XYZ file of C-alpha atoms in Angstrom:
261
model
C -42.045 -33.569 -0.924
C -44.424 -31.345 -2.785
C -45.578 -29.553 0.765
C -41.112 -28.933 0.925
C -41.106 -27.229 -2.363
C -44.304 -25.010 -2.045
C -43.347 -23.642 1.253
C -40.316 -22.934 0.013
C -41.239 -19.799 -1.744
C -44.240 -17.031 -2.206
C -47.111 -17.952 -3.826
C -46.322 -15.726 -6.851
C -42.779 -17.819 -7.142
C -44.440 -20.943 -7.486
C -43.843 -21.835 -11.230
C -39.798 -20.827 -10.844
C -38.151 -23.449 -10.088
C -40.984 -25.892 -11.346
C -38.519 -28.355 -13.789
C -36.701 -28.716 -10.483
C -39.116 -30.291 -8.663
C -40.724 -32.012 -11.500
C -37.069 -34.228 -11.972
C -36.900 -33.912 -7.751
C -40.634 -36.182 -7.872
C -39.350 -38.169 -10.644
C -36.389 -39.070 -8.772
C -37.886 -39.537 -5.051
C -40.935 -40.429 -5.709
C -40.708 -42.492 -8.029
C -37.622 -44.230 -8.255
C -36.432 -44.039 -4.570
C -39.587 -44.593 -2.978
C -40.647 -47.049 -5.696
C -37.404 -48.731 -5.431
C -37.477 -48.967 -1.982
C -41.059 -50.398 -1.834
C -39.541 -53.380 -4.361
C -36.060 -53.893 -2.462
C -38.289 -53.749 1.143
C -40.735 -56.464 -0.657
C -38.159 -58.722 -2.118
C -36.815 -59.571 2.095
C -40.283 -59.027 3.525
C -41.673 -61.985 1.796
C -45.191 -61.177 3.007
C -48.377 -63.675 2.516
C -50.837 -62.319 4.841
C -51.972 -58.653 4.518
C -49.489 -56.170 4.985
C -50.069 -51.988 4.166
C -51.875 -51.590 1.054
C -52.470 -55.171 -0.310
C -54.213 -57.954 0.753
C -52.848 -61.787 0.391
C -49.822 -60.135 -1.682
C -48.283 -62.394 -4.486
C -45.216 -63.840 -4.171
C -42.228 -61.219 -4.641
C -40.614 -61.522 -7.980
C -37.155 -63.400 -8.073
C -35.199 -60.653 -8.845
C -36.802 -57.992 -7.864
C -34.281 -56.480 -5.261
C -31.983 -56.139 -7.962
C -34.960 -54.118 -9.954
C -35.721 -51.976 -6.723
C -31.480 -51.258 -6.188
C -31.227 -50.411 -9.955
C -34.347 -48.117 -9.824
C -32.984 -46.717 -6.404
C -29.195 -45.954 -8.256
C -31.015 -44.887 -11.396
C -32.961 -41.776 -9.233
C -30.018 -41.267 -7.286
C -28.153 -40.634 -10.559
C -31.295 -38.439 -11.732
C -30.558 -36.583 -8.990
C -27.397 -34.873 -9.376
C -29.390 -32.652 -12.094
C -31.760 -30.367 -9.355
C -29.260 -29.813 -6.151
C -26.197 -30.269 -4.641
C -28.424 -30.747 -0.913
C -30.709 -32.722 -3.357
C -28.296 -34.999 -4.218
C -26.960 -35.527 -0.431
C -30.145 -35.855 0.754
C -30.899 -38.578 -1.896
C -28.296 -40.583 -1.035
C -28.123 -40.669 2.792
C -31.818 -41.929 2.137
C -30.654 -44.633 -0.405
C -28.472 -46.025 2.253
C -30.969 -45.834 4.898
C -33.272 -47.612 2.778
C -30.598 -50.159 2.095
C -30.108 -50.704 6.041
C -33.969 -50.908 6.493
C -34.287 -53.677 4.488
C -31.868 -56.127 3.779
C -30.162 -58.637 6.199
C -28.132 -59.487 8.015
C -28.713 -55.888 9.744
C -32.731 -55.218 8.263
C -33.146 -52.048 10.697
C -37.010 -52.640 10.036
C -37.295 -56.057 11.841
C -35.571 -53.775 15.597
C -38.091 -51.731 17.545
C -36.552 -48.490 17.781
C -34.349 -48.654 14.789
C -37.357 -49.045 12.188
C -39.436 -45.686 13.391
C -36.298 -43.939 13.505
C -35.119 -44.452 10.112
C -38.820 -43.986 9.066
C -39.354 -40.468 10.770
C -36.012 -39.104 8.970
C -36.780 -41.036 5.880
C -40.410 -40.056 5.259
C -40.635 -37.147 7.430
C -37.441 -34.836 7.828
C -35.710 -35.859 4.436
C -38.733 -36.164 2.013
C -39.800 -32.463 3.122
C -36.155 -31.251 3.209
C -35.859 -32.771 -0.124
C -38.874 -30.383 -1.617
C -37.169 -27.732 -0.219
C -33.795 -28.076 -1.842
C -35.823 -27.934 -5.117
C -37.236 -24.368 -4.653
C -34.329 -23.361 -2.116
C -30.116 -23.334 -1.423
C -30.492 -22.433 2.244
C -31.027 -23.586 5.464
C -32.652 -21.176 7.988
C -34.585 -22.093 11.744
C -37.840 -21.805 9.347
C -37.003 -25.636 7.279
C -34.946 -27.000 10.419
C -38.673 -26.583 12.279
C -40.328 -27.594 9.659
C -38.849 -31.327 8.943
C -38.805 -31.306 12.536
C -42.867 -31.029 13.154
C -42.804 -33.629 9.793
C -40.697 -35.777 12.040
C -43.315 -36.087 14.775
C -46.028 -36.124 12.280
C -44.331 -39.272 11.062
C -43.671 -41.082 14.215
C -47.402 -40.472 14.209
C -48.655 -41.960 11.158
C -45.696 -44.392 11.347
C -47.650 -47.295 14.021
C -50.586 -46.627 12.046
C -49.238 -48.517 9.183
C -47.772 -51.537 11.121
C -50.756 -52.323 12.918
C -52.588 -53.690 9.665
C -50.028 -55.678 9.096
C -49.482 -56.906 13.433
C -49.613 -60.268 13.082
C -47.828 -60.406 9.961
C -45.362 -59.241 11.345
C -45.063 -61.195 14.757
C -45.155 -64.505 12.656
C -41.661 -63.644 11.203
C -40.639 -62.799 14.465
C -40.367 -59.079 13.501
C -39.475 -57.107 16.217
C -41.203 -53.960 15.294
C -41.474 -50.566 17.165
C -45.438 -51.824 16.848
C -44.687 -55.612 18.148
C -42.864 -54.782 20.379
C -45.230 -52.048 21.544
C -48.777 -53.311 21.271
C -51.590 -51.537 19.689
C -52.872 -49.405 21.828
C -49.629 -48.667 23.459
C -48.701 -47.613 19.746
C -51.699 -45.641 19.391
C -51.093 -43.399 22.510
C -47.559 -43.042 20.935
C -49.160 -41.799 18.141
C -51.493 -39.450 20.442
C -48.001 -38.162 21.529
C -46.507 -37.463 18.209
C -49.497 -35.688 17.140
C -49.431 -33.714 19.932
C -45.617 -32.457 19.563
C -46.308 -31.982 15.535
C -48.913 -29.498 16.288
C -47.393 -27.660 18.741
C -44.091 -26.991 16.309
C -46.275 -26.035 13.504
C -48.350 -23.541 15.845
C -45.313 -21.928 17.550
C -43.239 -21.727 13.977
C -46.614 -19.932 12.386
C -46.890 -18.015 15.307
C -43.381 -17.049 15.149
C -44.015 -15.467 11.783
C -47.525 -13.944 12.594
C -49.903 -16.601 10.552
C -52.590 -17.736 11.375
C -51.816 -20.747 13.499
C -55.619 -21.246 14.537
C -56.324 -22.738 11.168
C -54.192 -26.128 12.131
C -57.127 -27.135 14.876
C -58.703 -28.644 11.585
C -56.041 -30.907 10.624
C -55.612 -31.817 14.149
C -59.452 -32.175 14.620
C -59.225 -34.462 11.473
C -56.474 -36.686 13.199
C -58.116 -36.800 16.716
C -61.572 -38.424 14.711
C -59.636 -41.383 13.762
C -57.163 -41.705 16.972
C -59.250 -41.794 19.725
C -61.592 -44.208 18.821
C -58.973 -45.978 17.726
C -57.177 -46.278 20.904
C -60.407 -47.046 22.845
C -61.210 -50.279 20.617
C -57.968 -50.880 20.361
C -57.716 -54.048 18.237
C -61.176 -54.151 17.681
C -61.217 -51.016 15.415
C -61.044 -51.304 11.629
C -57.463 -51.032 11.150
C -57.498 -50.944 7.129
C -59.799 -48.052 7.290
C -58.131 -46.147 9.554
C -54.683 -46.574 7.624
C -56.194 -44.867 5.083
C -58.353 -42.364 7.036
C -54.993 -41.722 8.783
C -53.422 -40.053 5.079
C -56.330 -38.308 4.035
C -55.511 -36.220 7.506
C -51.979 -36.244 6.075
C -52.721 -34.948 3.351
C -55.010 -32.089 4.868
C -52.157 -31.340 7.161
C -49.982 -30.440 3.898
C -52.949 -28.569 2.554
C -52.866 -26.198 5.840
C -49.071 -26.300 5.967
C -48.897 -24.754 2.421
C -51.844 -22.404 3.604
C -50.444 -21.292 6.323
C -46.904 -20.752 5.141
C -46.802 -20.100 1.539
C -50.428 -18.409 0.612
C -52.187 -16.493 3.543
């Protein structure tokens, strides 16, 4: 969301519309993300491994109500940095909603669960940084959330493969399941690809300097391909995790490129 905000406006602009995004983070990151992490684990009812913990302990009793509350709470929170803040917050609330909880649980259909994902995470959470440092909404954003969107639907399989078999023993019918790993993996190949090529052609639209992505890219390419050639065999943990350090240098060159060179 951060990456949203920064690009958002000059360098020397920065600090302007900082109490903005400091309530925006509070409110997203916290309380809808954190609320949808608690809602998501109170139906998941995970015992195996699954995305950052191993052997989880049982989910709380109540704890959908505490992740719905949290969820309403931001959403409420939010009405105090943007009107597109706001709409933003909510369409996500709902998705969230849909995601998770039966009888329709959009996470347990192939298709369905990287698509709300890749708007979720990827168009909407950048979006949603931008509506804290900006009103409008030019070709530069719309491009933007778009190349996020691919970068998603990249990092997106990544995530479900740790937790695979977790997964197929509740009969989960995940875009990964349903997939396979290293079908998944090439999809991720593809995604990377089409992320790349959006953030190139937008900096190279405004005369950056879109040569500086080939590290990112470089960064994402160490971890895929080996990844794809050992398929199951590769250590999936580790490259979850290697997989959002080159995230998070893709933001770094994002905000380079577009808000400080």
């Amino acid at each position: 969301m951060t990456t949203g905000y920064l690009i958002a406006l000059p360098l020397s602009e920065w600090t302007k519309n900082i109490t903005s995004l400091l309530i925006g983070t509070i409110a997203w990151a916290i309380m809808l993300n954190g609320g949808t992490l608690a809602f998501n684990s109170a139906f998941d009812k995970d015992t195996g491994d699954i995305g950052y913990l191993d052997s989880p302990p049982p989910a709380p009793k109540r704890l959908w109500l505490f992740g719905l509350l949290l969820m309403i709470a931001g959403g409420i929170i939010a009405f105090f940095v943007s009107p597109s803040f706001t709409i933003v917050y909510w369409i996500c609330f709902f998705m969230s909603i849909a995601y998770s909880c039966p009888p329709v649980r959009l996470k347990a259909r192939a298709g369905a669960d990287i698509a709300i994902c890749v708007m979720g995470y990827g168009v909407f959470t950048t979006y949603a940084g931008w509506t804290c440092g900006s009103n409008s909404i030019n070709s530069f954003i719309s491009f933007i959330c778009l190349g996020y969107l691919f970068l998603f639907g990249c990092l997106y399989p990544l995530t479900q493969i740790y937790q695979f078999h977790e997964d197929r023993k509740k009969r989960d019918t995940t875009f990964t399941v349903t997939l396979g790993v290293k079908r998944s993996i090439k999809f991720s190949l593809v995604c990377l690809v089409c992320a790349f090529i959006v953030f190139s052609v937008v900096s190279f639209k405004v005369n950056t300097v879109f040569y500086i992505f080939i590290i990112p890219i470089t960064f994402w390419l160490i971890i895929l391909i080996p990844w794809m050639i050992k398929g199951i065999h590769y250590p999936q943990k580790k490259g979850m995790y290697c997989a959002l350090w080159a995230w998070a240098a893709t933001d770094i060159t994002v905000v380079l490129v577009f808000s400080v060179l």
